[in-house]
Coordinates of C-alpha atoms in Angstrom, one line a residue:
X79 CA 95.2 88.9 94.4
X80 CA 96.4 88.1 90.9
X81 CA 94.0 86.8 88.2
X82 CA 95.2 85.4 84.9
X83 CA 93.0 86.2 81.9
X84 CA 93.3 83.3 79.5
X85 CA 91.7 82.0 76.3
X86 CA 92.3 80.9 72.8
X87 CA 93.4 83.6 70.3
X88 CA 90.6 85.9 69.0
X89 CA 88.0 85.1 71.7
X90 CA 87.9 88.7 73.0
X91 CA 90.4 88.2 75.8
X92 CA 92.5 91.3 75.1
X93 CA 89.4 93.4 74.4
X94 CA 88.1 92.4 77.9
X95 CA 91.4 93.2 79.4
X96 CA 91.4 96.7 77.8
X97 CA 88.1 97.4 79.4
X98 CA 89.3 96.1 82.8
X99 CA 92.4 98.2 83.0
X100 CA 92.2 100.9 80.3
X101 CA 95.7 99.7 79.6
X102 CA 95.3 99.6 75.8
X103 CA 96.6 96.1 75.2
X104 CA 96.8 95.5 71.5
X105 CA 93.6 93.8 70.2
X106 CA 94.1 92.6 66.7
X107 CA 92.5 89.9 64.5
X108 CA 95.4 87.5 64.5
X109 CA 96.9 85.0 66.9
X110 CA 99.6 85.9 69.5
X111 CA 99.1 89.7 69.2
X112 CA 99.7 89.7 73.0
X113 CA 103.3 88.7 73.2
X114 CA 104.1 89.8 76.8
X115 CA 101.5 89.6 79.6
X116 CA 99.9 93.0 80.2
X117 CA 99.3 93.7 83.9
X118 CA 96.7 96.0 85.2
X119 CA 95.7 96.8 88.8
X120 CA 92.0 97.7 89.3
X121 CA 89.9 98.7 92.3
X122 CA 87.4 96.3 93.8
X123 CA 84.0 98.2 93.5
X124 CA 83.0 99.2 97.1
X125 CA 80.2 101.7 97.7
X126 CA 81.0 101.7 101.5
X127 CA 84.3 103.5 100.9
X128 CA 82.9 106.7 99.4
X129 CA 80.1 106.9 102.0
X130 CA 82.6 106.5 104.9
X131 CA 85.0 109.0 103.3
X132 CA 82.3 111.6 103.0
X133 CA 81.4 111.1 106.7
X134 CA 85.0 111.6 107.8
X135 CA 85.9 114.1 105.1
X136 CA 88.9 111.8 104.3
X137 CA 91.8 113.2 102.4
X138 CA 92.5 109.9 100.8
X139 CA 90.4 106.9 99.7
X140 CA 92.2 103.5 99.1
X141 CA 90.1 100.6 97.7
X142 CA 91.1 97.0 97.8
X143 CA 92.7 96.0 94.5
X144 CA 92.8 93.1 92.0
X145 CA 95.7 92.5 89.7
X146 CA 94.7 91.2 86.2
X147 CA 97.3 89.6 83.9
X148 CA 96.5 89.3 80.2
X149 CA 98.3 86.2 79.1
X150 CA 99.1 85.3 75.5
X151 CA 96.7 83.2 73.5
X152 CA 97.1 79.4 73.8
X153 CA 96.7 76.8 71.1
X154 CA 96.7 73.0 71.0
X155 CA 100.3 71.8 71.8
X156 CA 101.1 74.6 74.2
X157 CA 102.3 72.2 76.9
X158 CA 105.0 71.1 74.3
X159 CA 105.9 74.7 73.5
X160 CA 103.5 75.3 70.5
X161 CA 102.5 78.9 70.0
X162 CA 103.8 80.7 73.1
X163 CA 103.0 77.7 75.2
X164 CA 105.8 77.6 77.8
X165 CA 105.7 81.4 78.3
X166 CA 101.9 81.1 78.8
X167 CA 102.1 78.3 81.3
X168 CA 104.7 80.1 83.4
X169 CA 102.5 83.2 83.7
X170 CA 99.5 81.1 84.7
X171 CA 101.4 79.4 87.5
X172 CA 102.0 82.9 89.1
X173 CA 98.2 83.6 89.3
X174 CA 95.8 82.9 92.2
X175 CA 92.9 82.1 89.9
X176 CA 92.0 82.0 86.2
X177 CA 89.5 84.0 84.2
X178 CA 88.9 81.9 81.1
X179 CA 87.4 83.9 78.3
X180 CA 85.3 81.8 76.0
X181 CA 83.9 82.9 72.7
X182 CA 80.1 82.7 72.6
X183 CA 79.5 84.8 69.5
X184 CA 79.5 84.4 65.7
X185 CA 81.4 86.9 63.6
X186 CA 82.6 86.0 60.1
X187 CA 85.0 88.9 60.2
X188 CA 86.9 87.5 63.2
X189 CA 88.7 84.2 62.5
X190 CA 88.6 81.3 65.0
X191 CA 91.9 79.5 65.5
X192 CA 90.0 76.1 65.0
X193 CA 87.7 77.5 62.2
X194 CA 84.5 76.7 64.2
X195 CA 82.6 78.2 67.2
X196 CA 82.4 75.6 69.9
X197 CA 83.0 77.1 73.4
X198 CA 83.1 73.7 75.2
X199 CA 85.8 72.4 72.8
X200 CA 87.7 75.6 73.3
X201 CA 87.6 75.1 77.1
X202 CA 88.7 71.5 76.7
X203 CA 91.7 72.5 74.5
X204 CA 93.1 74.9 77.1
X205 CA 92.3 72.6 80.0
X206 CA 94.0 69.7 78.4
X207 CA 97.2 71.7 77.8
X208 CA 97.2 72.7 81.5
X209 CA 96.6 69.1 82.5
X210 CA 99.5 67.9 80.4
X211 CA 101.8 70.5 82.0
X212 CA 100.5 69.3 85.4
X213 CA 101.3 65.7 84.6
X214 CA 104.8 66.7 83.7
X215 CA 105.1 68.5 87.1
X216 CA 103.8 65.4 88.9
X217 CA 106.3 63.1 87.1
X218 CA 109.2 65.4 87.9
X219 CA 108.3 65.2 91.6
X220 CA 108.0 61.4 91.3
X221 CA 111.4 61.2 89.8
X222 CA 112.9 63.2 92.7
X223 CA 111.5 60.9 95.5
X224 CA 111.3 57.6 93.7
X225 CA 114.5 56.1 95.2
X226 CA 113.7 57.4 98.7
X227 CA 110.2 56.0 98.5
X228 CA 111.2 52.6 97.2
X229 CA 110.8 49.8 99.7
X230 CA 108.8 51.9 102.1
X231 CA 111.6 52.5 104.6
X232 CA 111.0 56.2 104.4
X233 CA 107.3 56.3 105.2
X234 CA 106.9 60.0 104.5
X235 CA 108.3 59.6 100.9
X236 CA 106.3 56.4 100.4
X237 CA 103.1 58.2 101.4
X238 CA 103.8 61.1 99.0
X239 CA 104.7 58.8 96.1
X240 CA 101.4 56.9 96.5
X241 CA 99.6 60.2 96.5
X242 CA 101.4 61.3 93.3
X243 CA 100.5 58.0 91.6
X244 CA 96.8 58.5 92.4
X245 CA 97.0 62.1 91.2
X246 CA 98.8 61.2 88.0
X247 CA 96.2 58.5 87.2
X248 CA 93.4 61.1 87.8
X249 CA 95.0 63.7 85.6
X250 CA 95.6 61.1 82.8
X251 CA 91.9 60.8 82.6
X252 CA 91.9 64.4 81.4
X253 CA 90.4 65.7 84.7
X254 CA 91.6 69.0 86.2
X255 CA 93.4 68.8 89.6
X256 CA 90.7 71.0 91.3
X257 CA 88.3 68.0 91.0
X258 CA 90.8 65.6 92.7
X259 CA 89.7 64.5 96.2
X260 CA 92.4 64.3 98.9
X261 CA 92.5 64.4 102.7
X262 CA 93.5 67.3 104.9
X263 CA 96.8 65.5 105.6
X264 CA 97.5 65.4 101.9
X265 CA 96.7 69.1 101.3
X266 CA 100.4 70.2 101.8
X267 CA 101.4 67.7 99.2
X268 CA 99.0 69.1 96.7
X269 CA 99.9 72.7 97.6
X270 CA 103.6 72.1 97.1
X271 CA 103.0 71.1 93.4
X272 CA 101.5 74.4 92.4
X273 CA 99.4 72.8 89.7
X274 CA 97.8 74.9 87.0
X275 CA 94.5 73.0 87.0
X276 CA 94.2 73.3 90.8
X277 CA 93.5 77.0 90.5
X278 CA 89.8 78.1 90.7
X279 CA 88.2 79.2 87.4
X280 CA 85.6 81.7 86.2
X281 CA 84.4 81.1 82.7
X282 CA 83.7 84.5 81.1
X283 CA 81.2 83.7 78.3
X284 CA 81.9 86.5 75.8
X285 CA 78.7 87.3 73.8
X286 CA 78.1 89.7 71.0
X287 CA 76.6 93.2 71.3
X288 CA 73.5 91.9 69.5
X289 CA 72.9 89.4 72.3
X290 CA 73.1 92.0 75.0
X291 CA 69.8 92.2 77.0
X292 CA 68.6 88.8 75.7
X293 CA 67.7 86.2 78.4
X294 CA 70.8 84.1 79.0
X295 CA 68.7 80.9 78.7
X296 CA 68.0 81.8 75.0
X297 CA 71.8 81.8 74.2
X298 CA 72.7 78.3 73.2
X299 CA 76.5 78.8 73.3
X300 CA 76.2 80.3 76.8
X301 CA 74.1 77.4 78.0
X302 CA 76.7 74.9 76.7
X303 CA 79.4 76.7 78.8
X304 CA 77.1 76.7 81.9
X305 CA 76.4 73.0 81.5
X306 CA 80.1 72.2 81.3
X307 CA 80.9 74.5 84.3
X308 CA 78.2 73.0 86.4
X309 CA 79.8 69.6 86.2
X310 CA 83.0 70.8 87.7
X311 CA 81.4 73.4 90.1
X312 CA 83.0 76.4 88.4
X313 CA 81.5 79.9 88.0
X314 CA 80.2 81.4 84.7
X315 CA 79.9 85.1 84.0
X316 CA 78.1 86.3 80.9
X317 CA 79.8 89.4 79.5
X318 CA 80.1 91.3 76.3
X319 CA 83.8 92.4 76.1
X320 CA 83.1 94.9 73.3
X321 CA 80.4 96.7 75.2
X322 CA 82.5 96.7 78.4
X323 CA 85.4 98.3 76.5
X324 CA 83.0 101.0 75.2
X325 CA 81.6 101.5 78.8
X326 CA 85.1 101.9 80.2
X327 CA 85.7 104.9 78.0
X328 CA 82.6 106.8 79.2
X329 CA 82.4 109.3 82.1
X330 CA 80.7 107.7 85.2
X331 CA 77.4 109.5 84.7
X332 CA 77.2 108.5 81.0
X333 CA 78.2 105.0 81.9
X334 CA 75.4 104.7 84.4
X335 CA 72.9 106.0 81.8
X336 CA 74.1 103.5 79.3
X337 CA 73.8 100.6 81.8
X338 CA 70.2 101.7 82.6
X339 CA 69.4 101.7 78.9
X340 CA 70.7 98.1 78.7
X341 CA 68.6 97.2 81.8
X342 CA 71.7 96.4 83.9
X343 CA 72.4 97.4 87.5
X344 CA 76.2 97.4 87.1
X345 CA 78.8 96.7 84.5
X346 CA 80.0 93.2 83.7
X347 CA 83.5 94.2 84.8
X348 CA 82.3 95.1 88.3
X349 CA 80.5 91.7 88.4
X350 CA 83.7 90.0 87.3
X351 CA 85.8 91.7 89.9
X352 CA 83.4 91.0 92.7
X353 CA 82.9 87.4 91.6
X354 CA 86.7 86.9 91.4
X355 CA 87.1 88.4 94.9
X356 CA 84.5 86.0 96.2
X357 CA 86.0 83.0 94.3
X358 CA 89.1 83.2 96.4
X359 CA 87.2 83.6 99.7
X360 CA 88.3 87.1 100.2
X361 CA 86.5 89.9 102.2
X362 CA 87.3 93.5 103.1
X363 CA 87.4 95.2 106.4
X364 CA 87.5 99.0 106.6
X365 CA 89.4 101.6 108.4
X366 CA 88.1 105.2 108.3
X367 CA 89.3 108.6 109.4
X368 CA 90.1 112.1 108.3
X369 CA 93.5 111.1 107.0
X370 CA 92.4 108.0 105.0
X371 CA 89.5 105.6 104.4
X372 CA 90.7 102.3 103.2
X373 CA 89.6 98.7 102.4
X374 CA 91.9 95.9 103.6
X375 CA 91.8 92.5 101.8
X376 CA 91.8 89.4 104.0
X377 CA 90.8 85.8 103.7
X378 CA 87.3 85.1 105.1
X379 CA 87.8 83.6 108.6
X380 CA 90.9 85.7 109.5
X381 CA 91.1 86.6 113.2
X382 CA 91.6 90.1 114.5
X383 CA 95.4 90.0 115.2
X384 CA 96.2 88.6 111.8
X385 CA 93.9 91.2 110.1
X386 CA 95.8 93.9 112.0
X387 CA 99.0 92.5 110.6
X388 CA 97.8 93.5 107.2
X389 CA 98.3 97.1 108.2
X390 CA 101.6 96.6 109.9
X391 CA 103.4 93.7 111.5
X392 CA 103.7 95.7 114.8
X393 CA 99.9 95.8 115.0
X394 CA 99.8 92.0 115.1
X395 CA 102.7 91.6 117.5
X396 CA 101.4 94.2 120.0
X397 CA 97.7 93.5 119.5
X398 CA 95.5 94.4 122.5
X399 CA 92.0 94.6 121.2
X400 CA 89.9 95.7 118.2
X401 CA 87.1 98.2 118.4
X402 CA 84.5 97.1 115.9
X403 CA 81.4 98.7 114.4
X404 CA 79.4 97.7 111.3
X405 CA 79.8 100.2 108.5
X406 CA 76.0 100.8 108.2
X407 CA 75.7 101.5 111.9
X408 CA 78.6 103.9 111.8
X409 CA 77.0 105.9 109.0
X410 CA 73.6 106.0 110.7
X411 CA 75.1 107.2 114.0
X412 CA 77.4 109.8 112.4
X413 CA 80.8 108.2 113.2
X414 CA 82.7 106.3 115.9
X415 CA 81.8 108.7 118.8
X416 CA 78.1 108.6 118.0
X417 CA 78.3 104.8 117.8
X418 CA 80.1 104.6 121.2
X419 CA 77.4 106.8 122.8
X420 CA 74.7 104.3 121.6
X421 CA 76.8 101.3 122.8
X422 CA 77.3 100.1 119.2
X423 CA 81.1 99.8 119.3
X424 CA 82.3 96.4 120.4
X425 CA 85.6 95.6 122.0
X426 CA 86.9 92.3 120.6
X427 CA 89.9 90.2 121.5
X428 CA 92.3 87.8 119.8
X429 CA 89.7 85.2 118.9
X430 CA 87.3 87.5 117.1
X431 CA 86.9 86.6 113.4
X432 CA 86.7 89.8 111.3
X433 CA 83.6 90.1 109.1
X434 CA 83.1 91.8 105.7
X435 CA 82.2 95.4 106.3
X436 CA 83.6 95.7 109.8
X437 CA 85.0 99.2 110.5
X438 CA 88.0 98.5 112.8
X439 CA 90.2 100.5 115.1
X440 CA 93.0 98.4 116.4
X441 CA 94.6 99.0 119.8
X442 CA 98.1 97.8 120.1
X443 CA 101.3 98.2 122.2
X444 CA 104.8 97.7 120.9

């Protein structure tokens, strides 16, 4: 899973990225300090892994991972190449979803590219640039099939052209493609366009350290972002990038104490990673043993043979059955043998849909 971290210059985007990955991306008070996208791979927080690893005395623990890409700041006109526009847009296209960092704090020492703090206008600036780039992509596709679609002799091309006309009109009203309604039959047409605004979004409302601990409803800038996000059905995560960066530098025990002092159960970064994971409809099943305890990422709704294929293609080709036990039950009964004795290990076939937290042993024959 690859997530693009985007936002206008000086909104705290690179500061947040530093906290996520400990990668040390330069965070400076001027536009375009992030010239190349910084990439960091981070673990999906999962308490189940450590508990299962302790049970099996596993030599190795491998969590599920998320790849974050810190993408250069965007300004008005990016779709026409302003700032680092074209480079920015190409990197967004490679991501599965977008984490859009929005400035929800006042600080006279940090300049704003538009010289005013207005998070909703900031969102609209970036969204419009992405929409303009999407319109260009739709127009290019229209040009390719225009002659074939003309006259209606080629029904497939004519159907696609009509779809593109509807989509172009929708985008021209400055609405993102993720809000565009289309049929199941038209889904392949949409998917083939790889539109920027078709990607799901989490708005990361970046607040100041002084606002940490305050009720979110008391933060007017955050409320403005939430109201905007509600209209398009997007997620909002309230986070303080500066505090998260400080937390990321602390040892785990000190970090936990700091969070308790702030009255928080977990860091904003952990919440961001979990929310991003859920945004794309992903879950984890687990494998456990003395050699390794590991989380495997699959799309929710994946059946057992395809889940097995995540480990190795031979597992899917030669799939016989999957032995399944819920992770909590496995812990309570002291492992797979104890669970078998209590009749808690199920034997499932090809139609079984893997659930989050299933501990799985695949049986296969190649």
